[in-house]
Structure formats: structure tokens, C-alpha cells
Short mmCIF file of N, CA and C in Angstrom, two decimals:
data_model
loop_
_atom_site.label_atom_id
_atom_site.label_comp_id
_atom_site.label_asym_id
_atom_site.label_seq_id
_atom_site.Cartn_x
_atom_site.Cartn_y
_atom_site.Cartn_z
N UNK A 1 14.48 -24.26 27.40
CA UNK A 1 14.32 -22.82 27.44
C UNK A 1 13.68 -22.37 26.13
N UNK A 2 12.15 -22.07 26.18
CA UNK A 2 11.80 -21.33 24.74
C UNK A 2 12.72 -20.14 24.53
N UNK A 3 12.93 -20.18 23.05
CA UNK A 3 13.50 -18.70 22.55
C UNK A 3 12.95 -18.34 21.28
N UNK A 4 12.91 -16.86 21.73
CA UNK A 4 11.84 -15.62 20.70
C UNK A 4 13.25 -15.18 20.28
N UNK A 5 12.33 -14.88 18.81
CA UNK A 5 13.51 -13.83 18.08
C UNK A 5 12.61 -12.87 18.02
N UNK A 6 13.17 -11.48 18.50
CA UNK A 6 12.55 -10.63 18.63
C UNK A 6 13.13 -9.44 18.42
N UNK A 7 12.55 -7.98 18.51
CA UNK A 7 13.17 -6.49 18.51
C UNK A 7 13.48 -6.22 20.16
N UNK A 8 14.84 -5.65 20.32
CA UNK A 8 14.58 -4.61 21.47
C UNK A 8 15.18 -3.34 20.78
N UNK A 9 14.25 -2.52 21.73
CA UNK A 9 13.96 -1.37 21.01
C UNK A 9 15.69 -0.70 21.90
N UNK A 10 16.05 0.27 20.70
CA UNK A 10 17.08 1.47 21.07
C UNK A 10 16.42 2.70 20.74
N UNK A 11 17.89 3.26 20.83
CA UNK A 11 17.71 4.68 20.27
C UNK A 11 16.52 5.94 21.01
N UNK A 12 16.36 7.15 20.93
CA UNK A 12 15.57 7.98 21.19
C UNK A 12 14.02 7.92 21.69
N UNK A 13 13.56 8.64 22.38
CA UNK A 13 12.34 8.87 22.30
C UNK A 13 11.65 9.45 21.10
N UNK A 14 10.78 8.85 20.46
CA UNK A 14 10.35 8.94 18.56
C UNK A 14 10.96 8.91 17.90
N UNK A 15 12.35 7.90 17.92
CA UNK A 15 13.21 7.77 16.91
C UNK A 15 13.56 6.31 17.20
N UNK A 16 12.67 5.57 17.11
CA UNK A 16 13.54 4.24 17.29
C UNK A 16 14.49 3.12 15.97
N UNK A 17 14.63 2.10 16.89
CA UNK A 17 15.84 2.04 16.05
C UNK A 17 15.77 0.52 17.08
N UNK A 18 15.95 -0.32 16.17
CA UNK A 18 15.75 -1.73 17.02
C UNK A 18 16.78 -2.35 16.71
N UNK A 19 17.39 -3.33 17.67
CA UNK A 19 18.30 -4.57 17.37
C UNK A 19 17.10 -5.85 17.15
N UNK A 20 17.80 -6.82 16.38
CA UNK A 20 16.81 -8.38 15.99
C UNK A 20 17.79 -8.90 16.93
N UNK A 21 17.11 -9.51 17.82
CA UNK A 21 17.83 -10.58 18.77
C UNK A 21 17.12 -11.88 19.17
N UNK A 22 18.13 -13.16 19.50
CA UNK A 22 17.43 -14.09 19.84
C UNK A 22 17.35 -13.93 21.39
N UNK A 23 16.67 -13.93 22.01
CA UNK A 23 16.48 -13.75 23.39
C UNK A 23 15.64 -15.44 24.23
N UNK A 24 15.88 -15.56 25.66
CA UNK A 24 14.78 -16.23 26.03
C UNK A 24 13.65 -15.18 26.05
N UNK A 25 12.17 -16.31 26.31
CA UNK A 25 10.88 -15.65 25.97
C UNK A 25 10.85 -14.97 27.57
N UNK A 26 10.96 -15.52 28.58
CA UNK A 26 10.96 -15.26 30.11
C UNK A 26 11.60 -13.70 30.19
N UNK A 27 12.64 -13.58 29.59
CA UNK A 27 13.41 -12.26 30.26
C UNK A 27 12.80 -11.12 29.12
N UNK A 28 13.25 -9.91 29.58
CA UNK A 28 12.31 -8.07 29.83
C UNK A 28 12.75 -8.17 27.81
N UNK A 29 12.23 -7.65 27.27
CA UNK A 29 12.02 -6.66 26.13
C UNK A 29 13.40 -6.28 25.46
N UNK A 30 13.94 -5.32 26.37
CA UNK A 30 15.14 -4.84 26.70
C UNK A 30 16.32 -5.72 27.12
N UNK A 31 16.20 -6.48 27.82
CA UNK A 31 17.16 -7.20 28.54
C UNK A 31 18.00 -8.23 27.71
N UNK A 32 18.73 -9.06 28.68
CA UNK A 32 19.11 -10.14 28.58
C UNK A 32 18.86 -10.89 27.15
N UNK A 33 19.81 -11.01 26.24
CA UNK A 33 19.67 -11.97 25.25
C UNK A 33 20.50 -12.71 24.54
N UNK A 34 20.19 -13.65 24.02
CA UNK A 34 21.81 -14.91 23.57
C UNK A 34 22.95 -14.51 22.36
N UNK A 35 21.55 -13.65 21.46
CA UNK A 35 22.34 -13.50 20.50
C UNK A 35 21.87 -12.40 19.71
N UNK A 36 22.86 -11.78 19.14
CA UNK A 36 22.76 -10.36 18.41
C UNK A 36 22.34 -10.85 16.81
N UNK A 37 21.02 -10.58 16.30
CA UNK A 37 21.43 -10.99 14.55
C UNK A 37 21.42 -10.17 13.85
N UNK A 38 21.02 -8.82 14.23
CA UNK A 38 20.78 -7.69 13.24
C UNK A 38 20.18 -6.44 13.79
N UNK A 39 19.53 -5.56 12.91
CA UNK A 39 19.44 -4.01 13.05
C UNK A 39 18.23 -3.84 12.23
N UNK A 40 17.54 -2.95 12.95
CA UNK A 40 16.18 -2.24 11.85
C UNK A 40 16.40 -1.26 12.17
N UNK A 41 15.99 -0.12 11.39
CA UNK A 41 15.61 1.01 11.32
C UNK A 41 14.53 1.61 10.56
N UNK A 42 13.34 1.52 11.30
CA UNK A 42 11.75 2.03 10.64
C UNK A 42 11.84 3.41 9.86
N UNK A 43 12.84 4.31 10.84
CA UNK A 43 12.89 5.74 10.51
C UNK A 43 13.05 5.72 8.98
N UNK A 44 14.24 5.78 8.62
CA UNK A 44 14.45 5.51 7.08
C UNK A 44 13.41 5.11 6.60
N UNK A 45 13.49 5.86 4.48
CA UNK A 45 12.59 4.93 3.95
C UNK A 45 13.29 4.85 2.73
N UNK A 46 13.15 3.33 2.17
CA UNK A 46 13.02 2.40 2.43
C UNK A 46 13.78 2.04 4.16
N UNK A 47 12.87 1.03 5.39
CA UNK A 47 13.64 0.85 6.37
C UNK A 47 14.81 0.11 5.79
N UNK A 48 15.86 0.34 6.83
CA UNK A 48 17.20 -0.49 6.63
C UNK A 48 16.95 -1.37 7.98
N UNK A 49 17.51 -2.52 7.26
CA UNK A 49 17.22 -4.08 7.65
C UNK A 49 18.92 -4.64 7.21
N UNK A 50 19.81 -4.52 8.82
CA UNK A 50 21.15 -5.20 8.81
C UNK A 50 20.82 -6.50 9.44
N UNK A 51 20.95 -7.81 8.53
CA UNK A 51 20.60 -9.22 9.34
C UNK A 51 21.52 -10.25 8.60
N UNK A 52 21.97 -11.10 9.89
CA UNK A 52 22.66 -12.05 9.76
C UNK A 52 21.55 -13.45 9.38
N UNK A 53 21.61 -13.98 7.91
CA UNK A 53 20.55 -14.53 7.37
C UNK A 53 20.99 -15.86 8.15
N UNK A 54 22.44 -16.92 8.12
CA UNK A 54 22.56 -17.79 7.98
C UNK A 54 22.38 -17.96 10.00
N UNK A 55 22.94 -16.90 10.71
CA UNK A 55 22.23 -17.26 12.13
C UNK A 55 20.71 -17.48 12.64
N UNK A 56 19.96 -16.84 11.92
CA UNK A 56 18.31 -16.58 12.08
C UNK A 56 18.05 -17.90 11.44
N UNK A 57 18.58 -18.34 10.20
CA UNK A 57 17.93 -19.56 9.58
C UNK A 57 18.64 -20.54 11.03
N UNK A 58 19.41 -20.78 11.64
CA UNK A 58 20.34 -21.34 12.42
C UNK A 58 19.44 -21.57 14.07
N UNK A 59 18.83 -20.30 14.22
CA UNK A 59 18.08 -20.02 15.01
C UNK A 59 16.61 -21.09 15.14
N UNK A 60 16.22 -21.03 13.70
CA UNK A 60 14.58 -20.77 13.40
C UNK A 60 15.11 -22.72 13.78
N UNK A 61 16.43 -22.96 12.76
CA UNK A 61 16.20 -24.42 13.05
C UNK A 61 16.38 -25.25 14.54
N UNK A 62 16.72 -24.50 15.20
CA UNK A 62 16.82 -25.04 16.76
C UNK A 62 15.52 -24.60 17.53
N UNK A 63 14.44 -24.13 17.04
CA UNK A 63 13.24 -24.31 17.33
C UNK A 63 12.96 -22.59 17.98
N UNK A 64 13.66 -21.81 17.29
CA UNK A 64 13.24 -20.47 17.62
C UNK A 64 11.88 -20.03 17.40
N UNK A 65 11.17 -19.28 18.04
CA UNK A 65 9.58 -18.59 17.39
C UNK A 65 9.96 -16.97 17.44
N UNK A 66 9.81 -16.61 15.83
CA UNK A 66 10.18 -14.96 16.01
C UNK A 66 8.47 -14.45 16.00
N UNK A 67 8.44 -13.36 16.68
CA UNK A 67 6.86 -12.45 16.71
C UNK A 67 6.93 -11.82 15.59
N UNK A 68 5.28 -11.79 15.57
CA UNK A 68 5.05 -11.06 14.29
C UNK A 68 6.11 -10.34 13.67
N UNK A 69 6.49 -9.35 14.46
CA UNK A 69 7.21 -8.08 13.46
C UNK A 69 8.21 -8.96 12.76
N UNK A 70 9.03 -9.40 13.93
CA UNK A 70 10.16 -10.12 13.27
C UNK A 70 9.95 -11.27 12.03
N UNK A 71 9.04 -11.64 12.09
CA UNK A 71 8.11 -12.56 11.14
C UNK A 71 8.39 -12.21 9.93
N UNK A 72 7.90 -10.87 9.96
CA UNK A 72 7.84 -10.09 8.49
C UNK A 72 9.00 -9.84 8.58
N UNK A 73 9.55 -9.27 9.21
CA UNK A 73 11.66 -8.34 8.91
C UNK A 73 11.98 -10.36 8.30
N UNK A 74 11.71 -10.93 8.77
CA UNK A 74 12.67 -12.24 8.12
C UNK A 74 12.21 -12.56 7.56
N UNK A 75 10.80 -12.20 6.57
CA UNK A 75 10.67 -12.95 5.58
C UNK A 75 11.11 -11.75 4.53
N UNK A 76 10.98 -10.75 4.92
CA UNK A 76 11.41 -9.65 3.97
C UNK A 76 12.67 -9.91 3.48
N UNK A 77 13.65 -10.16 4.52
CA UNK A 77 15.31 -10.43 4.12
C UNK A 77 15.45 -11.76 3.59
N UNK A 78 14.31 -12.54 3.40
CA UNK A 78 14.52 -14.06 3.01
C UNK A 78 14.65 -15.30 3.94
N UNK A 79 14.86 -15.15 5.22
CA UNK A 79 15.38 -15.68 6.49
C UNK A 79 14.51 -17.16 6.08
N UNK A 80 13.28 -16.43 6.40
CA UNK A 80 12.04 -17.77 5.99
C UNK A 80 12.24 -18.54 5.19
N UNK A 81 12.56 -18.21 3.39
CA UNK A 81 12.25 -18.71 2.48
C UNK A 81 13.62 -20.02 2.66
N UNK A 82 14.53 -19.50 2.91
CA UNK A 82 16.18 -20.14 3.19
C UNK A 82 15.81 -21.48 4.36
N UNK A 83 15.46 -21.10 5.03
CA UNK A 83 14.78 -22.09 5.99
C UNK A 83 14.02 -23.19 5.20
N UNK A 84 12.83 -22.37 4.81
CA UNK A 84 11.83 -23.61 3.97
C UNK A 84 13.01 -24.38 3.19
N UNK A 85 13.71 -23.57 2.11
CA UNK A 85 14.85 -24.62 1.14
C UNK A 85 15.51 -25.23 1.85
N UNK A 86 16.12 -25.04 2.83
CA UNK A 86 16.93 -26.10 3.97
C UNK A 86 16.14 -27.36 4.15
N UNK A 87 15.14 -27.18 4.43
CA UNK A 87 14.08 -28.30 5.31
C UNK A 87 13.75 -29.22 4.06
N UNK A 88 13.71 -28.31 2.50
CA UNK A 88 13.60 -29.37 1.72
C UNK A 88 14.82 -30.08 1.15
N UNK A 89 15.66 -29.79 1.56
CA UNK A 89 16.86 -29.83 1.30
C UNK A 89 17.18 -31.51 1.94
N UNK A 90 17.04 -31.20 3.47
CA UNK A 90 16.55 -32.29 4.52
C UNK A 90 16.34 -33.56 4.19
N UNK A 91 15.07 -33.21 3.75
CA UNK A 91 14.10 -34.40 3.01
C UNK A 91 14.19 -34.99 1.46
N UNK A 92 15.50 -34.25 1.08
CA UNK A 92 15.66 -34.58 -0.44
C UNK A 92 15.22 -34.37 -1.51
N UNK A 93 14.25 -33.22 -1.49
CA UNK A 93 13.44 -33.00 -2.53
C UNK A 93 14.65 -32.18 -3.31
N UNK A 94 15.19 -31.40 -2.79
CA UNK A 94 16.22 -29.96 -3.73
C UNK A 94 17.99 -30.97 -3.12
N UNK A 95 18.65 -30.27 -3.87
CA UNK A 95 20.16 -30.54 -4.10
C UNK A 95 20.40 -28.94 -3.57
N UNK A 96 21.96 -28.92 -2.60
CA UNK A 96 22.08 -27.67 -1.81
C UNK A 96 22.10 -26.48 -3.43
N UNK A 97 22.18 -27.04 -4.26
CA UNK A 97 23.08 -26.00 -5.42
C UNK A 97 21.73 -25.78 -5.62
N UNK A 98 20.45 -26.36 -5.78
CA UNK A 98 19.29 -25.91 -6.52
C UNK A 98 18.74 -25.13 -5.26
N UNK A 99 18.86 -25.33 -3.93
CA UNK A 99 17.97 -24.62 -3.15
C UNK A 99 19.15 -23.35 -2.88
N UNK A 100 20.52 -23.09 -2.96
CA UNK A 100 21.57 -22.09 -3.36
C UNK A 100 20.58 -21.10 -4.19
N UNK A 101 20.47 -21.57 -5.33
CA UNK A 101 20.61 -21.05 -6.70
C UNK A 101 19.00 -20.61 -6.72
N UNK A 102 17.68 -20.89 -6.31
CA UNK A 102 16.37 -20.48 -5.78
C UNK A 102 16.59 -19.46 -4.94
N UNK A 103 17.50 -19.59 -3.95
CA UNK A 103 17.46 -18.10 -2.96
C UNK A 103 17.99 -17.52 -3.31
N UNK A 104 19.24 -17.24 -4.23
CA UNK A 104 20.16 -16.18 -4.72
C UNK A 104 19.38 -15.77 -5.69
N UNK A 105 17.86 -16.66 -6.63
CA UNK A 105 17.57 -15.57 -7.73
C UNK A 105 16.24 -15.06 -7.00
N UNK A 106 16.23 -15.70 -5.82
CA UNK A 106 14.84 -14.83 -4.90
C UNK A 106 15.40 -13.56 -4.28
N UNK A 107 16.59 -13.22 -4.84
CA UNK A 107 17.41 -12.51 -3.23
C UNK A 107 17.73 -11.34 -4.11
N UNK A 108 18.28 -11.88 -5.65
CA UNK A 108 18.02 -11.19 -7.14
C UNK A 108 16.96 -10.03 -7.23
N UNK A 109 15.77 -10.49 -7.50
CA UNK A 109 14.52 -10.01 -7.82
C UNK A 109 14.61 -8.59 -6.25
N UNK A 110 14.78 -9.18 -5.25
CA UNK A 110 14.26 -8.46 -4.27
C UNK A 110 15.32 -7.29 -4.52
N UNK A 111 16.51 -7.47 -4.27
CA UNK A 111 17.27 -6.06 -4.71
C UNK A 111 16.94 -5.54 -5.22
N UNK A 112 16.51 -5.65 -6.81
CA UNK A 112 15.79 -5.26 -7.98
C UNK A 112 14.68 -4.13 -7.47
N UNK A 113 13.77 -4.69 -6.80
CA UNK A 113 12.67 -4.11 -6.35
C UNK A 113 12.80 -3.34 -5.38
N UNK A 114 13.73 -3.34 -4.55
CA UNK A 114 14.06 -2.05 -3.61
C UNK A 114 14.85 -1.25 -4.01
N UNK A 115 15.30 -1.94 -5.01
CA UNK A 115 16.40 -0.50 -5.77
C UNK A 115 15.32 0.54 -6.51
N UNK A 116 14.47 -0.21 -7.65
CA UNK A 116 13.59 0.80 -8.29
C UNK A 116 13.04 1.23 -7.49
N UNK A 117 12.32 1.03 -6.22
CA UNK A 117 12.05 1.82 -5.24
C UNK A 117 12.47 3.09 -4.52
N UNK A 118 13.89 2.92 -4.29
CA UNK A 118 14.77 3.88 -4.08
C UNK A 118 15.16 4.84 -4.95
N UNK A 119 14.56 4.55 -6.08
CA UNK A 119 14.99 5.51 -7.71
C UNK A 119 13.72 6.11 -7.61
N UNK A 120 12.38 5.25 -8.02
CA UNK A 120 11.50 6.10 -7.46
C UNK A 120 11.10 7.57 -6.54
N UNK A 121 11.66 6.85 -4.92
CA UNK A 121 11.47 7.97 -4.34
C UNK A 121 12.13 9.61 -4.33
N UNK A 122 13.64 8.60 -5.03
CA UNK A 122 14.13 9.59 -5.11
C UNK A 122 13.71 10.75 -5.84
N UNK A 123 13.21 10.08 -7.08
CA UNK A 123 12.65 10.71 -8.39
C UNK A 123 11.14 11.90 -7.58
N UNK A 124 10.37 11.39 -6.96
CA UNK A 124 9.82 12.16 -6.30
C UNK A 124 10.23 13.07 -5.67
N UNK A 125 10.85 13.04 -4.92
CA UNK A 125 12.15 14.00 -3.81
C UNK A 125 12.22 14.92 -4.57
N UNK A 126 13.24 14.69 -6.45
CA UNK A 126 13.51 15.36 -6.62
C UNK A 126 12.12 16.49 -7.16
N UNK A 127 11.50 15.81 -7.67
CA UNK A 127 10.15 16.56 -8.27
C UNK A 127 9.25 17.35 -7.25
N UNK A 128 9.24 17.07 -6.09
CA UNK A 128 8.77 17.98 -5.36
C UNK A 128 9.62 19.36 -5.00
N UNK A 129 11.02 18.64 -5.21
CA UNK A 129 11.83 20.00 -5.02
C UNK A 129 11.53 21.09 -6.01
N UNK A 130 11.34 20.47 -6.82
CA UNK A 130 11.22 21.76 -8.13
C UNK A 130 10.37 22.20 -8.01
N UNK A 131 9.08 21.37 -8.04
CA UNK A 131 7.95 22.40 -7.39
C UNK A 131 8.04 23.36 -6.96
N UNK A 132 8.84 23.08 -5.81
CA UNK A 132 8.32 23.91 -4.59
C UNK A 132 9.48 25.28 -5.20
N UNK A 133 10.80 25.12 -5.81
CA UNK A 133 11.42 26.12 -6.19
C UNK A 133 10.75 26.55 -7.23
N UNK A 134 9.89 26.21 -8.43
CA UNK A 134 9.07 26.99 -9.29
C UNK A 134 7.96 27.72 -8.22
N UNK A 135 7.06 27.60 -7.10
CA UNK A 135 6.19 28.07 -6.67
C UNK A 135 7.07 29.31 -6.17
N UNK A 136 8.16 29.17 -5.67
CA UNK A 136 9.34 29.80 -4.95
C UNK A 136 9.23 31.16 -5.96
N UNK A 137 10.20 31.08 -7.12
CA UNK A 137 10.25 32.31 -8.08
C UNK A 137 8.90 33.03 -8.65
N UNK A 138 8.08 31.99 -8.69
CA UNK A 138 6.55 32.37 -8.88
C UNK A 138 5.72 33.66 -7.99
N UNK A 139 6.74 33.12 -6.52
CA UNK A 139 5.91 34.24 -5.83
C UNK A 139 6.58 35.66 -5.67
N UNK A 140 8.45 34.97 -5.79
CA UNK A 140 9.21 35.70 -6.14
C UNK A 140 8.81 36.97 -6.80
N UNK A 141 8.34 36.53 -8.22
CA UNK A 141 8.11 37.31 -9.35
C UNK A 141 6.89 38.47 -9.00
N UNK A 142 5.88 37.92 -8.51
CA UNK A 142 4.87 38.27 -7.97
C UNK A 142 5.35 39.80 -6.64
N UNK A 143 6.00 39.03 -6.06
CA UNK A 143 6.10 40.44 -5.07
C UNK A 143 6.80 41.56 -5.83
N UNK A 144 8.14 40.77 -6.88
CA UNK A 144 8.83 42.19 -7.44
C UNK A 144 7.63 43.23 -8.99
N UNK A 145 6.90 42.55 -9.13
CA UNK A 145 5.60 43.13 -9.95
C UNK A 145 4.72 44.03 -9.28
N UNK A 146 4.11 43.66 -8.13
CA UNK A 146 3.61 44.55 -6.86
C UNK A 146 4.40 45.33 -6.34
N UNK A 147 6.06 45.06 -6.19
CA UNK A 147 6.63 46.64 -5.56
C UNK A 147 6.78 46.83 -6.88
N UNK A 148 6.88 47.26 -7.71
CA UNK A 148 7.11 47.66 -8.88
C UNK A 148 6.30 48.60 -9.08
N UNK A 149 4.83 47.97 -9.22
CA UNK A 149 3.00 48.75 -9.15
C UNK A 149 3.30 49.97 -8.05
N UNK A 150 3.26 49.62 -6.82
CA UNK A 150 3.21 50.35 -6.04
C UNK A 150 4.54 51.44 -6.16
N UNK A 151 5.74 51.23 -6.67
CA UNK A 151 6.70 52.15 -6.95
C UNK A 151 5.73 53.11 -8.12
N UNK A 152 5.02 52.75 -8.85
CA UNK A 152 4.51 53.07 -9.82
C UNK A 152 3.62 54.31 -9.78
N UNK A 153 2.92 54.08 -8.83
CA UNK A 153 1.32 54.54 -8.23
C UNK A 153 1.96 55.61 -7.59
N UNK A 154 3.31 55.16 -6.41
CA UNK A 154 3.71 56.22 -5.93
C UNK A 154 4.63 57.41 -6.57
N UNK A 155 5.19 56.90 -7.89
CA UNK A 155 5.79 58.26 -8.66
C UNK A 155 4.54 58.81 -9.48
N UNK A 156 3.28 58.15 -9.68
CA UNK A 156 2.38 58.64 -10.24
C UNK A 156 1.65 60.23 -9.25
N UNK A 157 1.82 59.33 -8.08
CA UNK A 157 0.96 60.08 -7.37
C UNK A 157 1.85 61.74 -6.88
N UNK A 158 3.11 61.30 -6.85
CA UNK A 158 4.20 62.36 -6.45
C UNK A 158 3.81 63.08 -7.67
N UNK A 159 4.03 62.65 -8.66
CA UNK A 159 4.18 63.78 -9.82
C UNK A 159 2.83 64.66 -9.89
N UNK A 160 1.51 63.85 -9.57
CA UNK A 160 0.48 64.24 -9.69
C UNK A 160 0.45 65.76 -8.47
N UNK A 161 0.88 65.34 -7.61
CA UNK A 161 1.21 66.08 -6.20
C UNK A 161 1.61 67.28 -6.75
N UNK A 162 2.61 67.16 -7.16
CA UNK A 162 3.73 68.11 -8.06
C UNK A 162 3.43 69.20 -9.00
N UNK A 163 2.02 68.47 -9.58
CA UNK A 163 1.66 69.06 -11.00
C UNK A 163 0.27 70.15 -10.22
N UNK A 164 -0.32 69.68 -9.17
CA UNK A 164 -1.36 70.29 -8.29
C UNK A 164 -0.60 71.79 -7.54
N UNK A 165 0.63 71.23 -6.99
CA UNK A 165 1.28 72.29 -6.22
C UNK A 165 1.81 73.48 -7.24
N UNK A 166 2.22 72.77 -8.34
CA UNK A 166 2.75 74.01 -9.16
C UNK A 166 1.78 74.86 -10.12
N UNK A 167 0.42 73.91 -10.09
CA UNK A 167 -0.69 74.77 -10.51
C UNK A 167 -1.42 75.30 -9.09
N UNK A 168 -1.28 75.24 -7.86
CA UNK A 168 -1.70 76.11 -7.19
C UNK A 168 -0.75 77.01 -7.08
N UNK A 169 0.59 77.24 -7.13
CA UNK A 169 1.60 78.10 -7.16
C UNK A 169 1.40 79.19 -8.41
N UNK A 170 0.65 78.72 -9.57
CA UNK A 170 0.98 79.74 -10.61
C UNK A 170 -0.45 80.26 -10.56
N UNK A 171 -1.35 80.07 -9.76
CA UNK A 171 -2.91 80.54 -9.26
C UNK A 171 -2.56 81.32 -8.34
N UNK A 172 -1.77 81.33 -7.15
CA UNK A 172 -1.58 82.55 -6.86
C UNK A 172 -0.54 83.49 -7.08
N UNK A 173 0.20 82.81 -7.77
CA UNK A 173 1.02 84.22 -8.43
C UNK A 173 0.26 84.51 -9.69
N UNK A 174 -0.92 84.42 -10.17
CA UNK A 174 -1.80 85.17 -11.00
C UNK A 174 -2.53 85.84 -10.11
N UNK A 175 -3.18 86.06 -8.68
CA UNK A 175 -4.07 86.39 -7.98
C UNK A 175 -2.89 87.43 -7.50
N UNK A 176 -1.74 87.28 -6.89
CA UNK A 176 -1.05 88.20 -6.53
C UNK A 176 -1.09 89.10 -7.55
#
């Protein structure tokens, strides 16, 4: 029986949300499959990637073929690299503690790099927020300056009103 490690898709219409499963290649997308190894979620960013490393390496060695996507989701989580150290492991080139101790400081680095990532974006997040609350009071400021003007114009113009009516008032009580 060939078996794919593959996505079936969950979740919403434009919101998906995949399980990693080992499935046979024969049965639906959706359907039928042997084994559960994990979770993606594209939505998120950074995506979140829940995977069971030591089943997928477990998988890959009983002659699994994952598709592209999954390709990348397992080499992203390491799945691959753990595999390759196994196989040399096999053949004697590495000792389990040296091919251990290669994936835990490959596994090191990668945290590393999705964490500053996540500081990053955040750091953006926050910087656009401010932006957008400095453009915020900016315009703020702006409208209370214009009713202000226009409060302005209009006690100008009242008084002006004022100063017309009471000089046409004392024009005809001189004509009277």
C-alpha cells in the first residue's frame, strides 16, 4: 500500500486550517487516513506548525512520500534533517549522541529565528499602531482648528452684523 503524508484540509471556507496526516495515496483528500501527525495553520503569521517529529521521521522510514507542501512543513520542523541523521546513523558515520546533539543545535538556531521574527513583527504591529494614532490626533487637531476658524468668522461676522444694524438704527433715528 503506497502512503502519502499529506494535508487534509479543515476548518472554514477562507480560513483553512489543515491536519498533516499519513494517509494511503488511493483514498479522497479528506478521507480515510492511518495516522494523525500534526496541525498547520497558514492563517497565522508566523504559520503554526503542531508536528509529531519522531512519527513523520517513523513514517518517512517505512517508505512514506510526503507532497510538496508537506515537504516543506517537514523540513521546516526538521522532520527531514532527523531522518537524514538517522540514516547516517544506520551506516555508522554519526554516534546517536552526535546526530542528538546536530538536531537539537539545528532545532536551537531555528527557534532563534522565529522568535526574532515574532519580535520583529510585533515591533511593526506596534509601529504602525502609532502611526496611525499620531495621524489620528493630527486630524483630530485639524478639525478642532477649523471649528474653531469657523466659530471665529462666525462671531466675526455676527458682530459685524451687529455693528451694521446698530449703525443703520442710529441713521434713522438721525433721519427721524
Amino acid at each position: 500500500m503506497p502512503v502519502k503524508i499529506r494535508l487534509q484540509r479543515h476548518g472554514k471556507k477562507g480560513k483553512p486550517f489543515y491536519w498533516i496526516v499519513a494517509a494511503n495515496s488511493r483514498s479522497k483528500r479528506d478521507g480515510k487516513f492511518l495516522e494523525k501527525l500534526g496541525t498547520y495553520n497558514p492563517i497565522s503569521n508566523p504559520a503554526q506548525i503542531e508536528l509529531n517529529v519522531d512519527a513523520a521521521v517513523q513514517w518517512l522510514k517505512n517508505g512514506a512520500q510526503p507532497t510538496d507542501t508537506a515537504r516543506r512543513i517537514l523540513s521546516y520542523k526538521g522532520v527531514l534533517l532527523k531522518h537524514h541523521l538517522l540514516g547516517g546513523v544506520a551506516k555508522g558515520a554519526l554516534t546517536e549522541e552526535q546526530a542528538e546533539a546536530k538536531f537539537n543545535a539545528w532545532l536551537e538556531a531555528k527557534n532563534n529565528k522565529v522568535s526574532s521574527k515574532e519580535e520583529r513583527l510585533a515591533k511593526e504591529k506596534a509601529a504602525a499602531k502609532a502611526k496611525a494614532l499620531d495621524a489620528e490626533k493630527e486630524t483630530n487637531e485639524k478639525r478642532k482648528n477649523d471649528a474653531a476658524a469657523k466659530a471665529a468668522e462666525a462671531a466675526a461676522a455676527a458682530t459685524a452684523e451687529q455693528a451694521e444694524g446698530e449703525a443703520a438704527a442710529e441713521t434713522q433715528e438721525t433721519e427721524a
